[in-house]
Short mmCIF file of C-alpha atoms in Angstrom, two decimals:
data_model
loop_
_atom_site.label_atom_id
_atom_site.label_comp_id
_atom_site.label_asym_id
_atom_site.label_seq_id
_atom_site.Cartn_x
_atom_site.Cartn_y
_atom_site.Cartn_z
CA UNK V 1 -22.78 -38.63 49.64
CA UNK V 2 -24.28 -40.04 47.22
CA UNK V 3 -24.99 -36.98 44.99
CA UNK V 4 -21.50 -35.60 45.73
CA UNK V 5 -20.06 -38.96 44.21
CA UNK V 6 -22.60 -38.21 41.22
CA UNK V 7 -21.27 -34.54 40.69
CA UNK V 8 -17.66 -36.01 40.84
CA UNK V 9 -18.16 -38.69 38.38
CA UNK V 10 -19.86 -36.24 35.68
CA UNK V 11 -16.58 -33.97 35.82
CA UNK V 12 -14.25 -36.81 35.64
CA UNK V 13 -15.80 -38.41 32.83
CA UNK V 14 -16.33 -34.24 31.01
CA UNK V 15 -12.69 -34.13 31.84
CA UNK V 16 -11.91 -37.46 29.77
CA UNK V 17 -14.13 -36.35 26.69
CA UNK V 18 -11.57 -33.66 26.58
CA UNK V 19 -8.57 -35.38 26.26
CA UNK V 20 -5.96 -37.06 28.92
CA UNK V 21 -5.48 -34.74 31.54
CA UNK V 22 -8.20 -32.32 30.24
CA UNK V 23 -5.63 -30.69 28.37
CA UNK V 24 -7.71 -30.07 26.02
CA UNK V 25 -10.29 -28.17 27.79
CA UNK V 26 -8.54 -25.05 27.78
CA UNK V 27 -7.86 -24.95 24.14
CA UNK V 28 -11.12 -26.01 23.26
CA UNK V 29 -12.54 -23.46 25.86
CA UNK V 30 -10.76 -20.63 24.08
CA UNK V 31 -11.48 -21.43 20.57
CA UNK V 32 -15.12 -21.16 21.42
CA UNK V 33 -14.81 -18.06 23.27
CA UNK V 34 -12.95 -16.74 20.17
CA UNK V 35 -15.96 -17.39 18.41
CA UNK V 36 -18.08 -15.95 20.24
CA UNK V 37 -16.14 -13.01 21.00
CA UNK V 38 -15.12 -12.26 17.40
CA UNK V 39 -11.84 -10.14 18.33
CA UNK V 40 -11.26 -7.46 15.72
CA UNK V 41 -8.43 -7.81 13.30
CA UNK V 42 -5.05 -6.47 14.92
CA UNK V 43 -2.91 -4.63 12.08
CA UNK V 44 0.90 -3.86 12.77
CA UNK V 45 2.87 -1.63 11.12
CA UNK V 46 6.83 -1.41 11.95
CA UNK V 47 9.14 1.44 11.88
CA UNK V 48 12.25 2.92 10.66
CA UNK V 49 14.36 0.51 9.42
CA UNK V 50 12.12 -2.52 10.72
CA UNK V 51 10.56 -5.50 9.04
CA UNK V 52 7.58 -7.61 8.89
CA UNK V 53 9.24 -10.38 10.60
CA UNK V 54 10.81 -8.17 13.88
CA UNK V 55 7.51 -8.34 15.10
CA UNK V 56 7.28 -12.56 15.99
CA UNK V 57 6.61 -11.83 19.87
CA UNK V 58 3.83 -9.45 19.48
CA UNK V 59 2.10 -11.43 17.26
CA UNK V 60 2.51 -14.56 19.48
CA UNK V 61 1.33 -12.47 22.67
CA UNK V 62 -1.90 -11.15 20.75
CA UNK V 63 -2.63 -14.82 19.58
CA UNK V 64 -2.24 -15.99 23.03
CA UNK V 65 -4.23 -13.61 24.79
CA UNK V 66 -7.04 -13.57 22.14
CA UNK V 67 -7.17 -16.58 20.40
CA UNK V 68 -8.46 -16.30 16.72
CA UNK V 69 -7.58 -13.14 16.39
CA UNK V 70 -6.05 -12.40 12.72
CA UNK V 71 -3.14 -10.51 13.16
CA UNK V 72 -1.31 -8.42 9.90
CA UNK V 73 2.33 -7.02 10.15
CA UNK V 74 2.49 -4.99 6.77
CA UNK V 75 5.24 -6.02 5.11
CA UNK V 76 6.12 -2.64 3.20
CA UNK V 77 9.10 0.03 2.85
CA UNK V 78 10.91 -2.55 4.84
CA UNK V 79 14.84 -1.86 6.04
CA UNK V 80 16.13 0.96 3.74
CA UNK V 81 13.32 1.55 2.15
CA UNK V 82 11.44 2.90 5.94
CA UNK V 83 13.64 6.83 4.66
CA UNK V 84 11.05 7.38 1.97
CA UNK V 85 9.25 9.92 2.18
CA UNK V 86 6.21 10.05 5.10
CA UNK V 87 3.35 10.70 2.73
CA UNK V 88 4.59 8.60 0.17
CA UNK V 89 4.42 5.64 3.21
CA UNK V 90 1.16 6.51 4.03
CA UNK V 91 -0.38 6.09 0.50
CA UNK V 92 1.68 2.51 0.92
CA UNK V 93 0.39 1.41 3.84
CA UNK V 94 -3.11 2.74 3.21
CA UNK V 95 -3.26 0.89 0.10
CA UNK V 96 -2.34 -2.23 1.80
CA UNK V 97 -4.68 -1.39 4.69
CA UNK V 98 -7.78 -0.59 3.29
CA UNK V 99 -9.15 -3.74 2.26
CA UNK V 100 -8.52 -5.36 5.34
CA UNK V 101 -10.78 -2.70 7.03
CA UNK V 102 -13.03 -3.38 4.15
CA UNK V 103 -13.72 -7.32 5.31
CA UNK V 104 -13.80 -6.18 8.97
CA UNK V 105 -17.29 -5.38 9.73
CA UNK V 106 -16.77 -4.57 13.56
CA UNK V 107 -13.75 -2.66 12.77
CA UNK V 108 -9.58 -3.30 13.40
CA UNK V 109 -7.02 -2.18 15.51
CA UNK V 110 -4.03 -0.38 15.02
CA UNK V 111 -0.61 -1.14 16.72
CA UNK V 112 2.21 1.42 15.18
CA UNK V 113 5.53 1.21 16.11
CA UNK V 114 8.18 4.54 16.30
CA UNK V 115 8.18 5.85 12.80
CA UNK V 116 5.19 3.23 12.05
CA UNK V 117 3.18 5.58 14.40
CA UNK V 118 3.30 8.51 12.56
CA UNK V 119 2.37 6.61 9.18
CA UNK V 120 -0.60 5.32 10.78
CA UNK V 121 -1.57 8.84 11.87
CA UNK V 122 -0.98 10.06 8.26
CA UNK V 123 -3.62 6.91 7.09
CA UNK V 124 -6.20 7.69 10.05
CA UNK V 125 -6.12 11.50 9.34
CA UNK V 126 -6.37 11.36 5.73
CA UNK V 127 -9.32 8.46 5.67
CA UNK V 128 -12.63 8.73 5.71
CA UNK V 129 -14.09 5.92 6.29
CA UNK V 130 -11.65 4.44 7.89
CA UNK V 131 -12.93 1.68 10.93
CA UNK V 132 -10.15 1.78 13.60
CA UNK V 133 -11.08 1.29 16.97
CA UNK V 134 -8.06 1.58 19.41
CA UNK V 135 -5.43 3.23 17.67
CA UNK V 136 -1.68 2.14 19.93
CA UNK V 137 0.80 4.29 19.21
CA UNK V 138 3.90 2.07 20.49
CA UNK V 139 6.93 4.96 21.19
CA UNK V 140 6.18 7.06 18.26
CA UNK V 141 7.80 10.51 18.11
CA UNK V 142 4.59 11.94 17.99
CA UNK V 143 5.43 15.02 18.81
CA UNK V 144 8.45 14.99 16.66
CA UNK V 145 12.28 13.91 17.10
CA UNK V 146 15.24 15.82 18.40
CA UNK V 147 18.18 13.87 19.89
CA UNK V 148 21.61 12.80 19.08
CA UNK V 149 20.98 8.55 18.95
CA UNK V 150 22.71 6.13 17.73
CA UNK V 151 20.05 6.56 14.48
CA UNK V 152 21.14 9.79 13.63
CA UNK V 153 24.70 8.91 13.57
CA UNK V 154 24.29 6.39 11.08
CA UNK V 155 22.10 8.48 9.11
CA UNK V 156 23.98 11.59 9.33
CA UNK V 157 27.87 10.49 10.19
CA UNK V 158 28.73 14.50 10.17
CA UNK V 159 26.23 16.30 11.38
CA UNK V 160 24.90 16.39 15.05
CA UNK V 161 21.20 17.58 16.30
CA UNK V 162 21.80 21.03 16.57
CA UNK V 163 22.91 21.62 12.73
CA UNK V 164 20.87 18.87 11.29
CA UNK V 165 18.04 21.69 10.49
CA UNK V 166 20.35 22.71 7.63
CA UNK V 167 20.00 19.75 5.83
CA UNK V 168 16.39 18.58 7.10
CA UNK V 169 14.44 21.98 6.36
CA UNK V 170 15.57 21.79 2.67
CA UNK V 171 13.51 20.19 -0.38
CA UNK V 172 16.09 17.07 -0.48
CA UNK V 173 15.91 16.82 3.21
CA UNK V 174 12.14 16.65 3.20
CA UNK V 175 12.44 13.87 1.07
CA UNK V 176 13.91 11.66 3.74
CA UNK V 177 11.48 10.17 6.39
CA UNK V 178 13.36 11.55 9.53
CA UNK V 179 13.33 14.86 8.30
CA UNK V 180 9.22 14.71 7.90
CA UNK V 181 9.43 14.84 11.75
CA UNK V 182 12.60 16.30 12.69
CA UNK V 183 11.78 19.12 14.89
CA UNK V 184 14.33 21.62 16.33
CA UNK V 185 12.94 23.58 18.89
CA UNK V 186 15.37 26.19 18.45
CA UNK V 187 14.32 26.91 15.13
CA UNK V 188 10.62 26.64 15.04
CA UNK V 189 9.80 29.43 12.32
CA UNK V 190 11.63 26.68 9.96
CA UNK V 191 10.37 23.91 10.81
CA UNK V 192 6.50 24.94 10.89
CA UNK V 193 7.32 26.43 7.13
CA UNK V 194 9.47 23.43 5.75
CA UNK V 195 8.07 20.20 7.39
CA UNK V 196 5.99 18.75 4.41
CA UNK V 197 4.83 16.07 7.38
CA UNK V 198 4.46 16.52 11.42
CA UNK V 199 3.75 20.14 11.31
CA UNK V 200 0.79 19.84 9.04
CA UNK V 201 -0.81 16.64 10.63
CA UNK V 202 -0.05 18.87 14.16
CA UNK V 203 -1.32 21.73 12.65
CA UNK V 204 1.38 23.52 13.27
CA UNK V 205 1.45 24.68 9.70
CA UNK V 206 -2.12 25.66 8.07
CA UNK V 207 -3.87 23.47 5.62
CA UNK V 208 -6.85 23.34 4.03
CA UNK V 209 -7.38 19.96 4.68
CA UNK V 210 -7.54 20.05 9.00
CA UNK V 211 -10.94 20.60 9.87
CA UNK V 212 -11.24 16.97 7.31
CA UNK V 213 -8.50 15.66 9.10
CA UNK V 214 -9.62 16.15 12.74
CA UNK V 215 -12.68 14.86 11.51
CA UNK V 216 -11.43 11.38 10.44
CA UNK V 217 -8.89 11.23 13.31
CA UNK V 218 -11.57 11.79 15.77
CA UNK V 219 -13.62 8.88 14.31
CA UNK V 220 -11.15 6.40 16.29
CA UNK V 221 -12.62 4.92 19.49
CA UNK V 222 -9.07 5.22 21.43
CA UNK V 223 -5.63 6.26 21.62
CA UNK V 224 -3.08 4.71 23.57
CA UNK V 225 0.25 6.79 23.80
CA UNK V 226 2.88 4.01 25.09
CA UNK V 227 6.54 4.93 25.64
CA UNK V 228 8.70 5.38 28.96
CA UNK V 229 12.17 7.42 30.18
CA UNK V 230 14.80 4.85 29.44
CA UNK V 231 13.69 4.48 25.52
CA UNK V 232 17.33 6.20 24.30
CA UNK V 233 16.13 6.96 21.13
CA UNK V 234 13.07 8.45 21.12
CA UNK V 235 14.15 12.21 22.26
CA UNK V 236 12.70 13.52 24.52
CA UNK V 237 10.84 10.44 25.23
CA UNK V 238 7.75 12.17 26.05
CA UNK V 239 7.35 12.86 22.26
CA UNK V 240 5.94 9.87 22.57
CA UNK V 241 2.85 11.58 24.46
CA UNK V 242 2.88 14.74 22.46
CA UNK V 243 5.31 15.95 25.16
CA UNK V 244 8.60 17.91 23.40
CA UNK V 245 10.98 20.47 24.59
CA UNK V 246 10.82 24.09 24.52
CA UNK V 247 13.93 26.08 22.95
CA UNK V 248 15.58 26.01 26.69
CA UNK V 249 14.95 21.85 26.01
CA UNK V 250 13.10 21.75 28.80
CA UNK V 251 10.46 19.22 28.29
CA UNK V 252 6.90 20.93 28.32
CA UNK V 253 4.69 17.88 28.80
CA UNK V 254 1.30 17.77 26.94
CA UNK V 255 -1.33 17.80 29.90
CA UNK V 256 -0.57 17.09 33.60
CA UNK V 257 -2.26 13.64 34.18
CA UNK V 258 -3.11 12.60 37.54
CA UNK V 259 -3.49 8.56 36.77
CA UNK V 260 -2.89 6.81 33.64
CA UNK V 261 -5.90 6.44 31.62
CA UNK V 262 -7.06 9.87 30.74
CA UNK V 263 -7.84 11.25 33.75
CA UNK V 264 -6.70 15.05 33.77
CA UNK V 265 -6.09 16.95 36.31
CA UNK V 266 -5.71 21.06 36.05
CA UNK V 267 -2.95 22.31 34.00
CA UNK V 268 0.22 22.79 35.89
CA UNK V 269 1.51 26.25 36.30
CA UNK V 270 5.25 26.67 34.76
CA UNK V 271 7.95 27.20 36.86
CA UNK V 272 10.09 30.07 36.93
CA UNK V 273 12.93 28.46 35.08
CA UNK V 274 10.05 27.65 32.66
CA UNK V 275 8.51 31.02 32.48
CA UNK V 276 6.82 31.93 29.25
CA UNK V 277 8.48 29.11 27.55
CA UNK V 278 6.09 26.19 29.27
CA UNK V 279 3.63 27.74 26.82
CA UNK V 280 5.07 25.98 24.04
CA UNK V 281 3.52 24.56 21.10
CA UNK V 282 3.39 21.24 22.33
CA UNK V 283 0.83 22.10 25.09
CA UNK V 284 -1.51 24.39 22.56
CA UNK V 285 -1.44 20.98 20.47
CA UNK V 286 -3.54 19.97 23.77
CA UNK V 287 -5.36 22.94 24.71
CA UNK V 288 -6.36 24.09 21.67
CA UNK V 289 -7.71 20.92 20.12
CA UNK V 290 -6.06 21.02 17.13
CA UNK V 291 -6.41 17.55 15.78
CA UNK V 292 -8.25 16.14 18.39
CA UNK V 293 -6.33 15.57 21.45
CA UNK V 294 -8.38 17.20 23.71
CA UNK V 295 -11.70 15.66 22.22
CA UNK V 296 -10.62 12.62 22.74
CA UNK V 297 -9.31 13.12 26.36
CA UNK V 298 -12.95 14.59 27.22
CA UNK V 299 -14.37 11.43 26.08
CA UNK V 300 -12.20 9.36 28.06
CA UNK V 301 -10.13 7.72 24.81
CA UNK V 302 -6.95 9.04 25.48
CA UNK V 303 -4.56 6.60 27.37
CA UNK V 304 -1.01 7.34 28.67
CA UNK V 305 0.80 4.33 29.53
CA UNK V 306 4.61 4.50 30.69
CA UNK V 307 6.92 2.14 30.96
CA UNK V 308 10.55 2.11 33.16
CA UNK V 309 13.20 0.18 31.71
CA UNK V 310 12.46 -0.58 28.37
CA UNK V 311 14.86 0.26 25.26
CA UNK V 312 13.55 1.13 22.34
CA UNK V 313 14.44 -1.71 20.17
CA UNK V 314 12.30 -3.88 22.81
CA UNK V 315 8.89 -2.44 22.81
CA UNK V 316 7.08 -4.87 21.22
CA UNK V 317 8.90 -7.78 22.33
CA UNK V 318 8.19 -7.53 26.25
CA UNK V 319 5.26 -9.06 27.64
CA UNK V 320 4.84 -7.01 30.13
CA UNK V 321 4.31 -3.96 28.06
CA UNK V 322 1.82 -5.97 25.78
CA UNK V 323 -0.26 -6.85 29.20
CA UNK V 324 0.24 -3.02 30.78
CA UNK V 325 -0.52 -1.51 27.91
CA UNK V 326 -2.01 -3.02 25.04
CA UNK V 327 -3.95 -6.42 25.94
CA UNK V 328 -7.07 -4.95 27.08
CA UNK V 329 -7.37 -2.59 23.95
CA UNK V 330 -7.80 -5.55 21.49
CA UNK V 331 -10.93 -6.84 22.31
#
């Protein structure tokens, strides 16, 4: 009895050093573990027609979960500015980037967000000694854009997605960020010849530069592909996961997964709606390896994660995606 009291009177009087209540304990708890942990910088860049300051929640979920941790939204080609041209972006952001990844001995993290996702593939592909760890693509048309939203309206007030190749497969069209990844599957021969953007960092179009640019890709340490069915402007929304449609716009997914996480199971056989056309593009992104996708999914780096019921606008504002799909990459 005696020792019990003993062992009860040395917590009570730990719990007063911290503070009334022990409130303190936890915080103080946490800071140290921060320390000792050292999370890797977390840098965030937005999308089309986004700003540094949209992105309040995520920041405050990645503090909370990992104290300490030094968070960056890149505050670049903000609002309007988000229609320049892809490349031009990535030489942006990159600039901005790269000496962040310079002070971060143990690496960073990327979080890229719609549009944002496709500049940070343009950075991570074009360099070399870049020091990302998990790369989290946050419903990016990865595998390119094709829908009639609410975006493309404003954008393009008289033309709908089936005649929007006219304009987007031109030079002035190029010049215009949507177009970089516009990608009409019923006119492919165009768009692997006139996309100065997706179809060369797909490989889709030959350059000299894609054996370099696997290369550096492949020197991340995981991707996470995050997006889900109800996104409405992401289209299809399995772009997201280098899924896209076929020119019956029937979505041909990019691997048949049995879990999230990377685990693949054998390839599905196309049905006979699908016939020949299930051998689109999209999946010889996958099965041929072209920039890396299939590397990465023999390692184990490649991550699906899907999400019901989120909107597009709301991706990196819900906790629960953050938890589901992101938290446990940061470390």
């Amino acid at each position: 009895m005696k020792g019990s009291y003993s062992a009860m009177s040395s917590r009570w009087r730990t719990r007063g050093s911290c503070g009334a209540a022990g409130l303190l304990c936890p915080l103080l708890g946490a800071c140290l573990w921060a320390a000792v942990v050292g999370y890797k910088p977390v840098i965030i860049v937005h999308g089309l027609f986004d700003s540094s300051g949209d992105f309040k929640n995520l920041q405050r979920f990645i503090n909370e979960s990992h104290p300490g941790t030094n968070v960056t939204v890149i505050d670049l080609f903000d609002r309007g500015a988000s229609l320049q041209p892809m490349w031009k972006q990535v030489e942006g952001f990159k600039a901005a980037i790269y000496p962040i990844m310079q002070n971060a001995a143990d690496g960073v993290h990327f979080i890229c967000y719609s549009q944002g996702g496709l500049v940070c593939r343009g950075i991570l592909s074009t360099l070399s000694d870049h020091n990302v760890h998990s790369f989290i693509s946050l419903s990016s048309p990865q595998a390119g854009q094709y829908g009639d939203t609410d975006y493309l309206k404003y954008l393009f007030p008289q033309l709908v997605k089936s005649n929007l190749y006219h304009f987007c497969y031109t030079a002035i069209g190029q010049r215009i960020s949507i177009c970089n990844y516009w990608n009409d599957p019923h006119h492919k021969d165009l768009y692997m010849n006139s996309s100065d953007y997706l179809a060369l960092l797909n490989g889709e179009r030959s350059s000299e530069n894609s054996t370099d640019w696997k290369k550096n890709f492949l020197k991340i340490k995981k991707l996470v592909l995050i997006g889900g069915p109800d996104d409405g402007v992401i289209t299809p929304w399995q772009s997201s996961q280098f899924g896209f449609f076929d020119d019956n716009e029937t979505v041909v997914e990019m691997q048949h997964q049995d879990t999230v996480g990377g685990n693949w199971s054998r390839r599905r056989k196309p049905t006979q709606a699908q016939g020949e056309h299930a051998n689109s593009t999209q999946t010889t992104l996958y099965l041929a390896d072209v920039f890396g996708l299939k590397t990465l999914a023999a390692r184990g780096d490649l991550i699906l994660c899907s999400v019901p019921g989120v909107q597009h606008v709301w991706w990196h504002s819900n906790e629960t995606v953050f938890h589901k799909c992101m938290e446990s990459w940061l470390v």
